[in-house]
mmCIF file of C-alpha atoms in Angstrom:
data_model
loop_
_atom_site.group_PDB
_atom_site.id
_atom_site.type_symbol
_atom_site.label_atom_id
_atom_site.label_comp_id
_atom_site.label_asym_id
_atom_site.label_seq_id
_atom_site.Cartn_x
_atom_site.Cartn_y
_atom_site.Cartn_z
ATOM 1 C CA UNK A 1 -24.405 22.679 134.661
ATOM 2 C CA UNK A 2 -24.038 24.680 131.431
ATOM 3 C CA UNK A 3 -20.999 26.053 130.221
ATOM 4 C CA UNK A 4 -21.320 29.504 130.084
ATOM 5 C CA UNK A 5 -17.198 30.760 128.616
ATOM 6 C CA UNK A 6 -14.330 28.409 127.936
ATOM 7 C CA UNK A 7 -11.328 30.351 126.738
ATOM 8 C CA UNK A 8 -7.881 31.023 127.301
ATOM 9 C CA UNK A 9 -8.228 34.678 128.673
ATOM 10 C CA UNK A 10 -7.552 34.630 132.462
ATOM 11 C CA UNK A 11 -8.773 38.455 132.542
ATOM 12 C CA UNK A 12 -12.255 37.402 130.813
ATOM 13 C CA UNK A 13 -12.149 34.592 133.220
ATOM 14 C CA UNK A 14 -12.192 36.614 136.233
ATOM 15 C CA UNK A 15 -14.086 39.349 135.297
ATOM 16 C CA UNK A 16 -16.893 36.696 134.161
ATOM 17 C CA UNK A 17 -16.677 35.150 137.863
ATOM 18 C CA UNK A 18 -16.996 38.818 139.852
ATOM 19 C CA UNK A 19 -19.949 39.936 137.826
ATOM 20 C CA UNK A 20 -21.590 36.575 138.397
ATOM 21 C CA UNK A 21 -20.856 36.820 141.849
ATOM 22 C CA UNK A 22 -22.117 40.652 142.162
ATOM 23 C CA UNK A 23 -25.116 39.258 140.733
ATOM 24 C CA UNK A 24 -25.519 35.454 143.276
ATOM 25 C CA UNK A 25 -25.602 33.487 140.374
ATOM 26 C CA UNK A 26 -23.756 30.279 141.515
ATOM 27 C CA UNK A 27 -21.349 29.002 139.340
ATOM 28 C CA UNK A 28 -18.232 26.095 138.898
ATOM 29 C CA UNK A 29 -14.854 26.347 137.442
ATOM 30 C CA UNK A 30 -12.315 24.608 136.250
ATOM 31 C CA UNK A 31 -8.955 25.594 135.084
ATOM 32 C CA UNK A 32 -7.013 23.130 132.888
ATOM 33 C CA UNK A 33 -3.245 23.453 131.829
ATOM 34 C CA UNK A 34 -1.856 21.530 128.724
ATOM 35 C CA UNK A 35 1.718 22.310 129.810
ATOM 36 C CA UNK A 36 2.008 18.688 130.486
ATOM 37 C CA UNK A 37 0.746 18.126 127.039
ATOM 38 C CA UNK A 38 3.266 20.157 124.873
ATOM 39 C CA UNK A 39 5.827 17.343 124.499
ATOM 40 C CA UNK A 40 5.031 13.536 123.759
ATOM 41 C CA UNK A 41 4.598 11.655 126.453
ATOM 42 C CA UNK A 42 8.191 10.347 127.982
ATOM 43 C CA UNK A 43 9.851 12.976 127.103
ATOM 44 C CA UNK A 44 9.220 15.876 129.685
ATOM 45 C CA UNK A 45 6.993 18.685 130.686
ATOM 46 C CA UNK A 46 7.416 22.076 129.618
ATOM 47 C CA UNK A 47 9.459 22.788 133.022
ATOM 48 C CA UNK A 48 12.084 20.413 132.242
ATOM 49 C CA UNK A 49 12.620 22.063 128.935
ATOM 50 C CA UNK A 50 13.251 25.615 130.528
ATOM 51 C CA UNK A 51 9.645 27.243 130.367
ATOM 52 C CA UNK A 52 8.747 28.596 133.450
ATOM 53 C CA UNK A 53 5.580 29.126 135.342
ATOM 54 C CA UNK A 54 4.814 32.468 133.266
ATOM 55 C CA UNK A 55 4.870 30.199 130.127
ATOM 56 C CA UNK A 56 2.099 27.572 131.473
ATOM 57 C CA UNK A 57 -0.552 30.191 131.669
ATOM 58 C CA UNK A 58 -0.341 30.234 127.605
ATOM 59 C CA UNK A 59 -1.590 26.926 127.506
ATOM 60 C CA UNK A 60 -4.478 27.384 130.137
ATOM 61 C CA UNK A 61 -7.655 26.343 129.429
ATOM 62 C CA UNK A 62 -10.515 28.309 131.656
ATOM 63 C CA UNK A 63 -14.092 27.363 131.843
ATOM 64 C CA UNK A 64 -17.239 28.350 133.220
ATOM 65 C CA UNK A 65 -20.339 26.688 134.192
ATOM 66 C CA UNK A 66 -23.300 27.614 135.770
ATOM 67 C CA UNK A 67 -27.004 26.032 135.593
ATOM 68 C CA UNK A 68 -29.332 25.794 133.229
ATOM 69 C CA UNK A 69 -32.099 27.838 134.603
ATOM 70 C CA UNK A 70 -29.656 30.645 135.487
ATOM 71 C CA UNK A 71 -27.703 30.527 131.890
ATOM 72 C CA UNK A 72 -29.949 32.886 130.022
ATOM 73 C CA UNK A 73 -29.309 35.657 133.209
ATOM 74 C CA UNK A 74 -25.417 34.977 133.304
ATOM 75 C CA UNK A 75 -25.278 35.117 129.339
ATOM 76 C CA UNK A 76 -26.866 38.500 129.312
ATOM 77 C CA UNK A 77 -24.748 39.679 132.291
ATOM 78 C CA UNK A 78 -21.414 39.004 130.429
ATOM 79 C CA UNK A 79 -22.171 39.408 127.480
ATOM 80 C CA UNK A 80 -20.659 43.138 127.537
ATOM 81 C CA UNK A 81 -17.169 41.733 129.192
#
């Protein structure tokens, strides 16, 4: 697999999935959150300082893959997003 976006927009993330889907290119994601990263480790999550859920989107981390024969195809698809 190929990554094809890795960003922190969630709205570029999803459009990037429906047009891929529109056009049956398969693809994987992966959303990871670095809200458990903000303070050192010991201290506490962002949570237990008073951020809410809201808050954890802004450290998202989205990414998409999809396979090397079908990369050039999804590249030109999304390119416009």
């Amino acid at each position: 697999m190929e990554t094809l976006y890795v960003g922190s927009s969630k709205e570029k993330y999803h459009q990037i999935m429906c047009a891929l889907e529109k056009a049956h290119i398969k693809y994987k994601f992966q959303t990871i959150s670095h809200e458990k990263n903000v303070f050192a480790p010991g201290i506490g999550t962002g949570r237990d300082f008073g951020l809410n859920r809201a808050d954890s989107d802004k450290y998202a981390v989205y990414e998409v893959m999809v396979s090397g024969k079908d990369l050039e195809e999804a590249r030109n698809l999304v390119r416009g997003l």
